[in-house]
Amino acid sequence: MASTGLWQRCMAMSALSSRNALMTRSFTSASASLMARQRPSSPSAVTKARVPGLDQPGSLHNLAEIHPLLDHYPRKTDQDGTLKLDTDKLWAQEPPLDDMLKSQADDDVDEASLPHGLTKHDLSKFLKRALIVKRTSNMTTAGKVPSMYALVVVGNGDGIAGYGEGKDDEVARAVRKATNRAMRNLTAFDRYDDRTIFHDIDHKFHATKIQFRSRPPGFGNRCNHYIHEICSCIGILDISAKVWGSRNPMNVIKATFEALSSKQKLPEDIARGRGKRMVDVQHTYYGASE
């Protein structure tokens, strides 16, 4: 009895699988015949049926020409009357940084806010150096918001200099903001013999450590290129410097300004602290002639 029931179940399963295979085969053949009836004889026939008059010569618009309605890019008319793309406006490039700095107007700077009795006429003669121009991104809930960052150093080459930072969507506006802020942050720097620093300086700013060394006349500026540009704006002609640790440009620039403006001991301060005359200090520390 058990073998009879097993045989019946096997026969039922075999009949069910045969029926499924037959249905699948019939559905496949029906689909193939339907697709064969719907398939066109040639692709060109379908194209001609959907677009009447396509087989006629000159029916398509020449894609090499400028369409007055479809092409919204900057256009200009040639001598023969044909429209062409104005590539000068379409792919306009940013002007060089030197041209940007020369074209910076000083009208945004209030003359009353300028230190050391400077005027706007004096600002036009200042040296301007865009030391850092880079692209930054601010991560917000809406995604990354890109912007341009600029750090500009200005100076008259005679002991007055300053730096400023600016950020904007465009490079020109970022440089303009940085230049105006640098004009407002001008600082006077003390120089020995109007060419070098009074003494050696070791200064640390965050992870950046810089060693400044006073040098004799004719030595020149032998230092990091950022420090070289800053010294040129200040008017320092003879100095050597070595950067240790982090060489991040922003840290190097800020450390240089901080060291040269506030870390020098002047002869007046040394004479006052030691209770000596200014002449004695000048002779002992700076080699003044008797």
Short mmCIF file of C-alpha atoms in Angstrom, two decimals:
data_model
loop_
_atom_site.label_atom_id
_atom_site.label_comp_id
_atom_site.label_asym_id
_atom_site.label_seq_id
_atom_site.Cartn_x
_atom_site.Cartn_y
_atom_site.Cartn_z
CA MET A 1 0.00 0.00 0.00
CA ALA A 2 2.82 2.38 0.81
CA SER A 3 4.55 1.67 -2.52
CA THR A 4 1.25 2.25 -4.40
CA GLY A 5 0.75 5.68 -2.74
CA LEU A 6 4.33 6.71 -3.54
CA TRP A 7 3.92 5.64 -7.17
CA GLN A 8 0.72 7.70 -7.51
CA ARG A 9 2.40 10.81 -6.07
CA CYS A 10 5.33 10.44 -8.47
CA MET A 11 2.98 10.16 -11.44
CA ALA A 12 1.04 13.26 -10.35
CA MET A 13 4.23 15.32 -10.00
CA SER A 14 5.44 14.16 -13.44
CA ALA A 15 2.13 15.15 -15.05
CA LEU A 16 2.24 18.57 -13.36
CA SER A 17 5.79 19.29 -14.57
CA SER A 18 4.89 18.24 -18.13
CA ARG A 19 1.91 20.60 -18.13
CA ASN A 20 4.06 23.53 -16.89
CA ALA A 21 6.66 22.87 -19.57
CA LEU A 22 3.95 22.77 -22.26
CA MET A 23 2.46 26.08 -21.08
CA THR A 24 5.87 27.75 -21.01
CA ARG A 25 6.67 26.52 -24.53
CA SER A 26 3.35 27.76 -25.91
CA PHE A 27 3.72 31.19 -24.23
CA THR A 28 7.24 31.61 -25.64
CA SER A 29 6.13 30.75 -29.19
CA ALA A 30 3.16 33.12 -28.93
CA SER A 31 5.37 35.98 -27.75
CA ALA A 32 7.86 35.38 -30.55
CA SER A 33 5.13 35.38 -33.21
CA LEU A 34 3.64 38.59 -31.77
CA MET A 35 7.01 40.36 -31.84
CA ALA A 36 7.63 39.17 -35.38
CA ARG A 37 4.30 40.65 -36.50
CA GLN A 38 5.04 44.01 -34.77
CA ARG A 39 8.67 44.31 -35.95
CA PRO A 40 8.98 46.72 -38.93
CA SER A 41 10.65 45.68 -42.13
CA SER A 42 13.41 48.32 -41.81
CA PRO A 43 14.31 51.12 -39.34
CA SER A 44 14.15 53.73 -42.08
CA ALA A 45 10.50 52.96 -42.65
CA VAL A 46 9.65 53.77 -39.03
CA THR A 47 11.69 56.99 -39.13
CA LYS A 48 10.00 58.15 -42.32
CA ALA A 49 6.59 57.30 -40.93
CA ARG A 50 7.10 59.28 -37.73
CA VAL A 51 8.88 62.26 -39.36
CA PRO A 52 7.28 63.02 -42.72
CA GLY A 53 9.53 64.62 -45.29
CA LEU A 54 12.72 63.34 -43.65
CA ASP A 55 13.88 61.65 -46.82
CA GLN A 56 13.90 64.94 -48.70
CA PRO A 57 17.26 66.78 -49.03
CA GLY A 58 17.75 69.76 -46.70
CA SER A 59 14.98 68.69 -44.34
CA LEU A 60 17.30 68.56 -41.25
CA HIS A 61 18.80 71.69 -39.65
CA ASN A 62 22.57 71.99 -39.97
CA LEU A 63 23.85 71.44 -36.43
CA ALA A 64 27.11 73.26 -37.24
CA GLU A 65 25.25 76.56 -37.63
CA ILE A 66 23.93 78.76 -34.81
CA HIS A 67 20.17 78.62 -34.43
CA PRO A 68 18.76 82.05 -33.38
CA LEU A 69 16.13 80.48 -31.08
CA LEU A 70 17.71 77.31 -29.76
CA ASP A 71 21.25 78.58 -29.06
CA HIS A 72 21.14 80.99 -26.10
CA TYR A 73 24.93 81.24 -25.74
CA PRO A 74 26.77 84.52 -26.51
CA ARG A 75 26.68 85.11 -30.27
CA LYS A 76 28.24 87.50 -32.71
CA THR A 77 27.56 88.20 -36.39
CA ASP A 78 30.37 87.55 -38.84
CA GLN A 79 31.20 89.80 -41.79
CA ASP A 80 29.20 87.62 -44.15
CA GLY A 81 26.13 87.82 -41.89
CA THR A 82 26.38 84.34 -40.30
CA LEU A 83 25.95 83.84 -36.56
CA LYS A 84 28.87 82.40 -34.62
CA LEU A 85 29.62 81.70 -30.97
CA ASP A 86 31.45 84.47 -29.14
CA THR A 87 34.16 82.30 -27.61
CA ASP A 88 35.75 85.26 -25.82
CA LYS A 89 32.63 85.64 -23.68
CA LEU A 90 31.72 81.95 -23.56
CA TRP A 91 35.05 80.77 -22.18
CA ALA A 92 36.20 83.92 -20.43
CA GLN A 93 39.15 83.28 -18.11
CA GLU A 94 39.96 84.94 -14.81
CA PRO A 95 42.62 87.65 -15.15
CA PRO A 96 46.01 86.99 -13.54
CA LEU A 97 46.40 87.82 -9.86
CA ASP A 98 48.82 90.65 -10.57
CA ASP A 99 46.25 92.34 -12.83
CA MET A 100 43.57 91.83 -10.17
CA LEU A 101 45.71 93.45 -7.50
CA LYS A 102 46.62 96.39 -9.74
CA SER A 103 42.97 96.98 -10.58
CA GLN A 104 41.87 96.95 -6.93
CA ALA A 105 40.27 100.32 -6.23
CA ASP A 106 40.89 101.94 -2.85
CA ASP A 107 37.48 103.63 -2.78
CA ASP A 108 36.11 101.09 -0.29
CA VAL A 109 38.74 102.06 2.29
CA ASP A 110 37.81 104.89 4.62
CA GLU A 111 40.68 107.31 4.90
CA ALA A 112 39.84 108.01 8.55
CA SER A 113 40.36 104.32 9.41
CA LEU A 114 43.89 104.22 7.97
CA PRO A 115 46.70 104.19 10.57
CA HIS A 116 49.92 106.24 10.66
CA GLY A 117 48.32 109.22 8.89
CA LEU A 118 48.20 107.51 5.50
CA THR A 119 46.01 108.71 2.65
CA LYS A 120 44.40 106.94 -0.29
CA HIS A 121 47.10 108.35 -2.53
CA ASP A 122 49.70 106.56 -0.41
CA LEU A 123 47.78 103.29 -0.72
CA SER A 124 48.03 103.38 -4.50
CA LYS A 125 51.82 103.11 -4.18
CA PHE A 126 51.74 100.08 -1.85
CA LEU A 127 53.09 96.69 -2.84
CA LYS A 128 50.32 94.07 -3.02
CA ARG A 129 51.00 90.33 -2.93
CA ALA A 130 48.28 87.64 -3.12
CA LEU A 131 50.16 84.87 -1.33
CA ILE A 132 47.30 82.37 -0.98
CA VAL A 133 44.34 81.83 -3.32
CA LYS A 134 42.53 78.53 -2.94
CA ARG A 135 39.11 76.89 -3.14
CA THR A 136 37.36 75.93 0.08
CA SER A 137 34.14 74.07 0.89
CA ASN A 138 31.78 74.51 3.82
CA MET A 139 29.81 71.36 4.68
CA THR A 140 26.18 72.16 5.52
CA THR A 141 22.93 70.23 5.68
CA ALA A 142 22.30 71.19 2.05
CA GLY A 143 25.68 69.77 0.99
CA LYS A 144 29.05 71.31 0.21
CA VAL A 145 29.05 75.08 -0.38
CA PRO A 146 32.18 76.02 -2.38
CA SER A 147 33.90 79.40 -2.07
CA MET A 148 37.26 81.04 -2.80
CA TYR A 149 39.74 82.09 -0.10
CA ALA A 150 42.45 84.71 -0.54
CA LEU A 151 45.21 86.06 1.72
CA VAL A 152 46.83 89.30 0.58
CA VAL A 153 49.87 91.13 2.03
CA VAL A 154 50.35 94.85 1.38
CA GLY A 155 53.22 97.15 2.35
CA ASN A 156 55.01 100.33 1.37
CA GLY A 157 58.51 98.84 1.58
CA ASP A 158 59.44 101.32 4.30
CA GLY A 159 58.41 99.68 7.57
CA ILE A 160 54.60 99.50 7.18
CA ALA A 161 52.77 96.33 6.15
CA GLY A 162 49.68 94.28 6.90
CA TYR A 163 47.78 91.22 5.79
CA GLY A 164 44.10 90.47 5.27
CA GLU A 165 41.90 87.49 4.51
CA GLY A 166 38.84 87.40 2.26
CA LYS A 167 36.31 84.80 1.16
CA ASP A 168 33.74 85.00 -1.62
CA ASP A 169 32.21 83.02 -4.45
CA GLU A 170 34.54 84.61 -7.03
CA VAL A 171 38.30 85.03 -6.95
CA ALA A 172 38.26 88.74 -7.81
CA ARG A 173 35.87 89.65 -5.00
CA ALA A 174 37.78 87.49 -2.50
CA VAL A 175 41.05 89.24 -3.42
CA ARG A 176 39.34 92.63 -3.16
CA LYS A 177 38.03 91.87 0.34
CA ALA A 178 41.43 90.60 1.48
CA THR A 179 43.18 93.69 0.07
CA ASN A 180 40.81 96.11 1.81
CA ARG A 181 41.19 94.28 5.13
CA ALA A 182 44.96 94.31 4.76
CA MET A 183 44.83 98.09 4.23
CA ARG A 184 42.93 98.45 7.51
CA ASN A 185 45.35 96.17 9.40
CA LEU A 186 48.57 98.04 8.60
CA THR A 187 51.29 97.76 11.27
CA ALA A 188 54.57 99.62 11.73
CA PHE A 189 57.68 97.41 11.98
CA ASP A 190 60.94 98.43 13.68
CA ARG A 191 64.08 97.82 11.63
CA TYR A 192 67.72 98.17 12.50
CA ASP A 193 69.51 100.49 10.06
CA ASP A 194 66.33 100.29 7.90
CA ARG A 195 67.42 96.93 6.50
CA THR A 196 67.26 94.09 9.08
CA ILE A 197 65.90 93.09 12.50
CA PHE A 198 67.51 94.18 15.76
CA HIS A 199 68.35 90.68 17.02
CA ASP A 200 67.68 86.98 16.44
CA ILE A 201 64.11 85.81 17.08
CA ASP A 202 62.72 82.34 17.82
CA HIS A 203 58.96 82.29 17.61
CA LYS A 204 56.35 79.52 17.78
CA PHE A 205 52.85 79.86 16.35
CA HIS A 206 50.67 76.77 16.81
CA ALA A 207 52.64 73.91 15.17
CA THR A 208 54.96 76.26 13.26
CA LYS A 209 58.32 77.36 14.65
CA ILE A 210 60.41 79.98 12.86
CA GLN A 211 63.97 81.15 13.56
CA PHE A 212 64.86 84.65 12.32
CA ARG A 213 68.48 85.73 12.16
CA SER A 214 69.81 89.26 11.73
CA ARG A 215 72.37 89.49 8.92
CA PRO A 216 75.04 92.00 7.76
CA PRO A 217 74.56 94.36 4.81
CA GLY A 218 74.46 92.69 1.40
CA PHE A 219 73.34 89.30 2.76
CA GLY A 220 69.87 89.46 1.19
CA ASN A 221 66.71 87.64 2.15
CA ARG A 222 67.41 83.91 2.35
CA CYS A 223 64.26 82.37 3.75
CA ASN A 224 60.93 80.74 2.99
CA HIS A 225 59.24 82.24 -0.08
CA TYR A 226 56.27 83.50 1.97
CA ILE A 227 58.62 85.18 4.43
CA HIS A 228 60.59 86.61 1.50
CA GLU A 229 57.47 88.32 0.09
CA ILE A 230 56.51 89.68 3.52
CA CYS A 231 60.00 91.09 4.10
CA SER A 232 59.91 92.73 0.67
CA CYS A 233 56.62 94.47 1.58
CA ILE A 234 58.00 95.55 4.98
CA GLY A 235 61.36 96.73 3.63
CA ILE A 236 63.67 94.22 5.29
CA LEU A 237 66.67 93.62 3.02
CA ASP A 238 69.00 91.35 5.04
CA ILE A 239 67.58 88.41 6.99
CA SER A 240 67.66 84.63 7.13
CA ALA A 241 64.87 82.42 8.44
CA LYS A 242 64.23 78.74 8.91
CA VAL A 243 60.79 77.17 9.30
CA TRP A 244 60.42 74.09 11.51
CA GLY A 245 57.36 71.91 12.06
CA SER A 246 54.23 72.73 10.12
CA ARG A 247 54.79 74.67 6.90
CA ASN A 248 51.14 75.58 6.48
CA PRO A 249 51.17 78.85 4.47
CA MET A 250 48.63 80.63 6.69
CA ASN A 251 50.54 79.69 9.85
CA VAL A 252 53.87 80.80 8.34
CA ILE A 253 52.47 84.19 7.30
CA LYS A 254 50.74 84.87 10.61
CA ALA A 255 53.76 83.70 12.60
CA THR A 256 56.03 86.04 10.60
CA PHE A 257 53.84 89.07 11.25
CA GLU A 258 53.48 88.22 14.92
CA ALA A 259 57.22 87.70 15.42
CA LEU A 260 58.43 90.79 13.56
CA SER A 261 55.84 93.12 15.11
CA SER A 262 55.85 92.13 18.78
CA LYS A 263 58.88 89.97 19.55
CA GLN A 264 61.68 92.49 18.96
CA LYS A 265 63.39 94.27 21.87
CA LEU A 266 64.26 97.83 20.93
CA PRO A 267 67.39 99.62 22.21
CA GLU A 268 65.19 101.97 24.23
CA ASP A 269 63.62 99.04 26.06
CA ILE A 270 67.02 97.44 26.79
CA ALA A 271 68.48 100.74 28.06
CA ARG A 272 65.46 101.33 30.26
CA GLY A 273 65.57 97.82 31.68
CA ARG A 274 69.31 97.85 32.41
CA GLY A 275 69.46 101.40 33.62
CA LYS A 276 72.00 102.48 31.02
CA ARG A 277 72.26 105.24 28.52
CA MET A 278 71.08 104.76 24.98
CA VAL A 279 74.60 105.40 23.64
CA ASP A 280 76.09 102.60 25.74
CA VAL A 281 73.46 100.13 24.64
CA GLN A 282 73.95 101.12 21.02
CA HIS A 283 77.71 100.57 21.36
CA THR A 284 77.52 97.28 23.25
CA TYR A 285 74.74 95.50 21.39
CA TYR A 286 74.84 96.98 17.90
CA GLY A 287 78.52 97.84 17.40
CA ALA A 288 78.22 101.60 17.19
CA SER A 289 81.44 103.49 16.54
CA GLU A 290 82.93 105.47 19.43
#
